[in-house]
mmCIF file of C-alpha atoms and ligand atoms in Angstrom:
data_model
loop_
_atom_site.group_PDB
_atom_site.id
_atom_site.type_symbol
_atom_site.label_atom_id
_atom_site.label_comp_id
_atom_site.label_asym_id
_atom_site.label_seq_id
_atom_site.Cartn_x
_atom_site.Cartn_y
_atom_site.Cartn_z
ATOM 1 C CA UNK Z 1 -0.129 -0.087 0.124
ATOM 2 C CA UNK Z 2 1.249 3.418 -0.851
ATOM 3 C CA UNK Z 3 0.980 5.859 2.087
ATOM 4 C CA UNK Z 4 -1.821 7.863 0.784
ATOM 5 C CA UNK Z 5 -3.861 4.369 0.229
ATOM 6 C CA UNK Z 6 -2.910 3.407 3.678
ATOM 7 C CA UNK Z 7 -4.191 6.207 5.112
ATOM 8 C CA UNK Z 8 -7.471 6.102 3.033
ATOM 9 C CA UNK Z 9 -7.869 2.292 4.347
ATOM 10 C CA UNK Z 10 -6.343 3.167 7.816
ATOM 11 C CA UNK Z 11 -9.600 5.518 8.014
ATOM 12 C CA UNK Z 12 -12.070 2.356 7.199
ATOM 13 C CA UNK Z 13 -10.727 0.831 10.356
ATOM 14 C CA UNK Z 14 -13.077 2.117 12.944
ATOM 15 C CA UNK Z 15 -11.679 2.397 16.651
ATOM 16 C CA UNK Z 16 -14.260 1.672 19.681
ATOM 17 C CA UNK Z 17 -12.791 2.296 23.175
ATOM 18 C CA UNK Z 18 -13.658 0.470 25.948
ATOM 19 C CA UNK Z 19 -14.693 -2.392 23.936
ATOM 20 C CA UNK Z 20 -14.887 -5.615 24.795
ATOM 21 C CA UNK Z 21 -14.039 -3.676 28.284
ATOM 22 C CA UNK Z 22 -11.728 -0.857 29.504
ATOM 23 C CA UNK Z 23 -8.880 -0.293 28.708
ATOM 24 C CA UNK Z 24 -8.960 -1.616 24.907
ATOM 25 C CA UNK Z 25 -9.526 0.319 22.122
ATOM 26 C CA UNK Z 26 -11.406 -2.400 19.511
ATOM 27 C CA UNK Z 27 -10.278 -1.835 16.142
ATOM 28 C CA UNK Z 28 -12.889 -2.687 13.821
ATOM 29 C CA UNK Z 29 -12.538 -4.104 10.159
ATOM 30 C CA UNK Z 30 -15.927 -4.121 9.157
ATOM 31 C CA UNK Z 31 -16.065 -0.897 7.195
ATOM 32 C CA UNK Z 32 -13.031 -2.112 5.195
ATOM 33 C CA UNK Z 33 -14.737 -5.430 4.545
ATOM 34 C CA UNK Z 34 -17.246 -3.632 2.994
ATOM 35 C CA UNK Z 35 -15.747 -1.732 1.156
ATOM 36 C CA UNK Z 36 -15.096 -3.636 -2.545
ATOM 37 C CA UNK Z 37 -11.822 -1.715 -3.739
ATOM 38 C CA UNK Z 38 -10.726 -1.416 -0.243
ATOM 39 C CA UNK Z 39 -10.718 -5.075 0.457
ATOM 40 C CA UNK Z 40 -9.201 -5.535 -3.024
ATOM 41 C CA UNK Z 41 -6.160 -3.493 -2.214
ATOM 42 C CA UNK Z 42 -5.682 -5.255 0.845
ATOM 43 C CA UNK Z 43 -5.405 -8.453 -0.946
ATOM 44 C CA UNK Z 44 -3.604 -7.643 -3.444
ATOM 45 C CA UNK Z 45 -0.788 -5.904 -1.292
ATOM 46 C CA UNK Z 46 -0.867 -9.299 0.707
ATOM 47 C CA UNK Z 47 -0.574 -11.296 -2.647
ATOM 48 C CA UNK Z 48 2.484 -8.641 -3.084
ATOM 49 C CA UNK Z 49 4.331 -10.016 -0.310
ATOM 50 C CA UNK Z 50 4.623 -13.776 -1.635
ATOM 51 C CA UNK Z 51 5.645 -12.339 -5.386
ATOM 52 C CA UNK Z 52 9.133 -11.665 -6.617
ATOM 53 C CA UNK Z 53 12.627 -13.307 -5.748
ATOM 54 C CA UNK Z 54 12.260 -11.964 -2.528
ATOM 55 C CA UNK Z 55 8.673 -13.259 -1.994
ATOM 56 C CA UNK Z 56 7.595 -16.251 0.364
ATOM 57 C CA UNK Z 57 6.922 -19.047 -2.106
ATOM 58 C CA UNK Z 58 3.557 -19.950 -0.264
ATOM 59 C CA UNK Z 59 1.993 -23.401 -0.928
ATOM 60 C CA UNK Z 60 -0.861 -22.882 1.390
ATOM 61 C CA UNK Z 61 -2.792 -19.846 3.186
ATOM 62 C CA UNK Z 62 -3.862 -20.478 6.880
ATOM 63 C CA UNK Z 63 -6.066 -18.080 8.488
ATOM 64 C CA UNK Z 64 -6.884 -18.007 12.252
ATOM 65 C CA UNK Z 65 -10.652 -17.731 13.137
ATOM 66 C CA UNK Z 66 -12.537 -15.802 12.438
ATOM 67 C CA UNK Z 67 -11.311 -12.985 10.961
ATOM 68 C CA UNK Z 68 -8.221 -14.462 9.713
ATOM 69 C CA UNK Z 69 -10.643 -15.942 7.142
ATOM 70 C CA UNK Z 70 -12.111 -13.290 5.692
ATOM 71 C CA UNK Z 71 -8.630 -11.774 4.608
ATOM 72 C CA UNK Z 72 -6.915 -15.138 4.018
ATOM 73 C CA UNK Z 73 -9.178 -16.954 2.062
ATOM 74 C CA UNK Z 74 -9.402 -14.219 -0.980
ATOM 75 C CA UNK Z 75 -5.514 -14.297 -0.537
ATOM 76 C CA UNK Z 76 -5.438 -17.776 -1.356
ATOM 77 C CA UNK Z 77 -7.639 -17.768 -4.094
ATOM 78 C CA UNK Z 78 -5.420 -14.702 -5.234
ATOM 79 C CA UNK Z 79 -2.656 -16.794 -4.543
ATOM 80 C CA UNK Z 80 -4.319 -20.257 -6.502
ATOM 81 C CA UNK Z 81 -3.145 -21.579 -3.743
ATOM 82 C CA UNK Z 82 -5.136 -23.584 -0.653
ATOM 83 C CA UNK Z 83 -6.828 -22.113 2.219
ATOM 84 C CA UNK Z 84 -6.455 -23.861 5.978
ATOM 85 C CA UNK Z 85 -8.536 -22.840 8.537
ATOM 86 C CA UNK Z 86 -7.163 -22.941 12.283
ATOM 87 C CA UNK Z 87 -10.415 -22.810 14.065
ATOM 88 C CA UNK Z 88 -11.529 -21.897 17.715
ATOM 89 C CA UNK Z 89 -11.840 -24.911 20.015
ATOM 90 C CA UNK Z 90 -14.885 -27.363 19.039
ATOM 91 C CA UNK Z 91 -16.109 -26.371 16.038
ATOM 92 C CA UNK Z 92 -13.831 -29.395 14.145
ATOM 93 C CA UNK Z 93 -14.459 -33.217 14.006
ATOM 94 C CA UNK Z 94 -11.712 -35.380 15.703
ATOM 95 C CA UNK Z 95 -8.975 -35.731 14.630
ATOM 96 C CA UNK Z 96 -7.671 -32.137 15.628
ATOM 97 C CA UNK Z 97 -4.325 -30.962 16.945
ATOM 98 C CA UNK Z 98 -5.044 -28.410 19.590
ATOM 99 C CA UNK Z 99 -2.905 -25.117 20.695
ATOM 100 C CA UNK Z 100 -4.238 -22.962 23.815
ATOM 101 C CA UNK Z 101 -3.289 -19.142 24.293
ATOM 102 C CA UNK Z 102 -3.315 -15.733 25.996
ATOM 103 C CA UNK Z 103 -5.131 -12.717 23.557
ATOM 104 C CA UNK Z 104 -5.455 -9.075 24.806
ATOM 105 C CA UNK Z 105 -8.382 -9.626 25.629
ATOM 106 C CA UNK Z 106 -8.743 -13.232 26.629
ATOM 107 C CA UNK Z 107 -7.698 -16.765 26.384
ATOM 108 C CA UNK Z 108 -8.702 -19.329 23.711
ATOM 109 C CA UNK Z 109 -7.237 -22.315 22.071
ATOM 110 C CA UNK Z 110 -6.887 -22.920 17.820
ATOM 111 C CA UNK Z 111 -7.478 -26.356 16.401
ATOM 112 C CA UNK Z 112 -6.532 -27.490 13.448
ATOM 113 C CA UNK Z 113 -7.577 -31.495 11.417
ATOM 114 C CA UNK Z 114 -4.728 -33.646 11.535
ATOM 115 C CA UNK Z 115 -3.062 -34.300 8.077
ATOM 116 C CA UNK Z 116 -4.434 -31.275 6.792
ATOM 117 C CA UNK Z 117 -1.120 -29.536 6.205
ATOM 118 C CA UNK Z 118 1.388 -31.649 3.966
ATOM 119 C CA UNK Z 119 4.996 -32.279 5.292
ATOM 120 C CA UNK Z 120 7.128 -29.490 4.539
ATOM 121 C CA UNK Z 121 4.447 -27.606 3.233
ATOM 122 C CA UNK Z 122 5.830 -23.718 2.995
ATOM 123 C CA UNK Z 123 2.511 -21.696 4.678
ATOM 124 C CA UNK Z 124 1.530 -18.131 5.288
ATOM 125 C CA UNK Z 125 -0.585 -17.234 8.453
ATOM 126 C CA UNK Z 126 -2.654 -14.612 7.988
ATOM 127 C CA UNK Z 127 -4.447 -12.217 10.077
ATOM 128 C CA UNK Z 128 -6.341 -8.876 11.018
ATOM 129 C CA UNK Z 129 -4.840 -7.871 14.271
ATOM 130 C CA UNK Z 130 -0.887 -8.374 15.770
ATOM 131 C CA UNK Z 131 -1.551 -7.299 19.317
ATOM 132 C CA UNK Z 132 0.330 -9.266 22.374
ATOM 133 C CA UNK Z 133 0.889 -11.896 19.163
ATOM 134 C CA UNK Z 134 -0.686 -14.652 21.634
ATOM 135 C CA UNK Z 135 -3.165 -15.872 18.881
ATOM 136 C CA UNK Z 136 0.002 -15.533 15.901
ATOM 137 C CA UNK Z 137 2.557 -17.448 18.572
ATOM 138 C CA UNK Z 138 -0.506 -20.022 18.854
ATOM 139 C CA UNK Z 139 -1.101 -20.507 14.938
ATOM 140 C CA UNK Z 140 2.682 -20.827 14.251
ATOM 141 C CA UNK Z 141 2.941 -23.418 17.053
ATOM 142 C CA UNK Z 142 0.006 -25.301 15.354
ATOM 143 C CA UNK Z 143 1.212 -25.466 11.772
ATOM 144 C CA UNK Z 144 4.698 -26.283 12.705
ATOM 145 C CA UNK Z 145 3.773 -29.142 14.890
ATOM 146 C CA UNK Z 146 1.635 -30.569 11.997
ATOM 147 C CA UNK Z 147 4.666 -30.712 9.823
ATOM 148 C CA UNK Z 148 4.256 -27.231 8.105
ATOM 149 C CA UNK Z 149 7.127 -24.358 7.573
ATOM 150 C CA UNK Z 150 5.644 -20.906 8.635
ATOM 151 C CA UNK Z 151 7.913 -18.943 6.117
ATOM 152 C CA UNK Z 152 6.013 -15.605 7.147
ATOM 153 C CA UNK Z 153 3.107 -14.637 9.505
ATOM 154 C CA UNK Z 154 1.141 -11.582 7.475
ATOM 155 C CA UNK Z 155 -1.105 -9.289 9.268
ATOM 156 C CA UNK Z 156 -3.737 -5.880 7.772
ATOM 157 C CA UNK Z 157 -2.555 -3.982 11.267
ATOM 158 C CA UNK Z 158 0.369 -4.211 14.030
ATOM 159 C CA UNK Z 159 -0.725 -2.599 17.550
ATOM 160 C CA UNK Z 160 1.908 -0.838 18.972
ATOM 161 C CA UNK Z 161 3.471 -1.033 22.307
ATOM 162 C CA UNK Z 162 2.183 -5.083 23.264
ATOM 163 C CA UNK Z 163 4.568 -6.710 22.070
ATOM 164 C CA UNK Z 164 3.606 -8.944 19.240
ATOM 165 C CA UNK Z 165 6.497 -9.030 16.671
ATOM 166 C CA UNK Z 166 8.602 -9.812 19.897
ATOM 167 C CA UNK Z 167 6.529 -12.543 20.551
ATOM 168 C CA UNK Z 168 6.955 -14.007 17.287
ATOM 169 C CA UNK Z 169 10.812 -13.933 17.295
ATOM 170 C CA UNK Z 170 12.286 -16.515 14.856
ATOM 171 C CA UNK Z 171 9.036 -16.177 12.285
ATOM 172 C CA UNK Z 172 9.329 -13.180 9.603
ATOM 173 C CA UNK Z 173 6.806 -10.898 10.390
ATOM 174 C CA UNK Z 174 4.676 -8.373 7.606
ATOM 175 C CA UNK Z 175 1.864 -5.398 8.451
ATOM 176 C CA UNK Z 176 0.572 -3.453 6.074
ATOM 177 C CA UNK Z 177 -0.139 -1.048 8.762
ATOM 178 C CA UNK Z 178 0.531 -0.052 12.182
ATOM 179 C CA UNK Z 179 -1.404 1.577 14.930
ATOM 180 C CA UNK Z 180 -0.133 3.392 17.808
HETATM 181 C C1 PRP D 1 -8.400 -11.110 17.701
HETATM 182 C C2 PRP D 1 -8.174 -10.671 16.018
HETATM 183 C C3 PRP D 1 -6.589 -11.764 16.480
HETATM 184 C C4 PRP D 1 -6.252 -11.807 17.604
HETATM 185 C C5 PRP D 1 -5.107 -10.853 17.935
HETATM 186 O O1 PRP D 1 -9.441 -12.011 17.182
HETATM 187 O O2 PRP D 1 -8.355 -11.607 14.769
HETATM 188 O O3 PRP D 1 -6.485 -13.074 15.977
HETATM 189 O O4 PRP D 1 -7.466 -11.155 18.228
HETATM 190 O O5 PRP D 1 -4.898 -10.771 19.545
HETATM 191 P P1 PRP D 1 -3.425 -11.194 20.234
HETATM 192 O O6 PRP D 1 -2.348 -10.635 18.930
HETATM 193 O O7 PRP D 1 -3.317 -10.409 21.534
HETATM 194 O O8 PRP D 1 -3.582 -12.465 20.185
HETATM 195 P P2 PRP D 1 -10.246 -13.213 18.571
HETATM 196 O O9 PRP D 1 -9.999 -13.937 19.105
HETATM 197 O O10 PRP D 1 -10.814 -11.331 18.981
HETATM 198 O O11 PRP D 1 -11.565 -13.580 17.186
HETATM 199 P P3 PRP D 1 -12.136 -13.596 15.877
HETATM 200 O O12 PRP D 1 -11.245 -13.058 14.994
HETATM 201 O O13 PRP D 1 -13.220 -14.208 16.118
HETATM 202 O O14 PRP D 1 -12.913 -11.719 16.356
HETATM 203 N N1 ADE D 2 -7.825 -8.552 18.927
HETATM 204 C C1 ADE D 2 -6.830 -8.419 19.766
HETATM 205 N N2 ADE D 2 -6.540 -7.099 19.766
HETATM 206 C C2 ADE D 2 -7.183 -6.414 19.649
HETATM 207 C C3 ADE D 2 -8.072 -5.140 19.295
HETATM 208 N N3 ADE D 2 -7.525 -3.902 19.874
HETATM 209 N N4 ADE D 2 -8.826 -4.942 18.206
HETATM 210 C C4 ADE D 2 -9.379 -5.681 17.300
HETATM 211 N N5 ADE D 2 -9.338 -6.808 17.676
HETATM 212 C C5 ADE D 2 -7.965 -7.285 18.911
#
């Protein structure tokens, strides 16, 4: 995203102070999702991270429920690769692999159907928000435990001051916007 388009895209993310509780400022991407050209530009910007000599050579995209699905599935289609949903606990039939984690405003667990990821597959992990990095670290752990290789973790926005990037040390982190 160029600087001007990044500013426009940022203006389509709604800041909601006190949701789900103080002192969280919730970053709501639904206005962006509802804007066709903005959604297309975001997916295209993610796709460009994966192309060219310094691209990541992606075999499959993995996204975390729920907002990672909304960006990851169109990106996978754009790249011509498959999409792997990392689901919240209790949604997938067995057998599953599971990793529990804490996030900015709670705790949860992600599950992946055992055998979904081919051994050695190059996996791009995609989500909307990198906050504490708890969700993303769990996603990386889950994919790698299941035999995949996480080539990068890509986010629409990185929230400053919550340590997410440090939590993902050892993984290439790509973010389209920084939000303070
Ligand atoms: C949000 C967001 C990320 C995660 C980031 O998901 O979409 O997945 O929190 O927070 P962290 O970096 O502190 O882990 P949430 O669990 O609220 O689920 P949702 O997508 O179903 O709304
Ligand atoms: N996930 C974790 N922290 C968040 C925030 N502040 N806004 C939206 N999603 C989030």
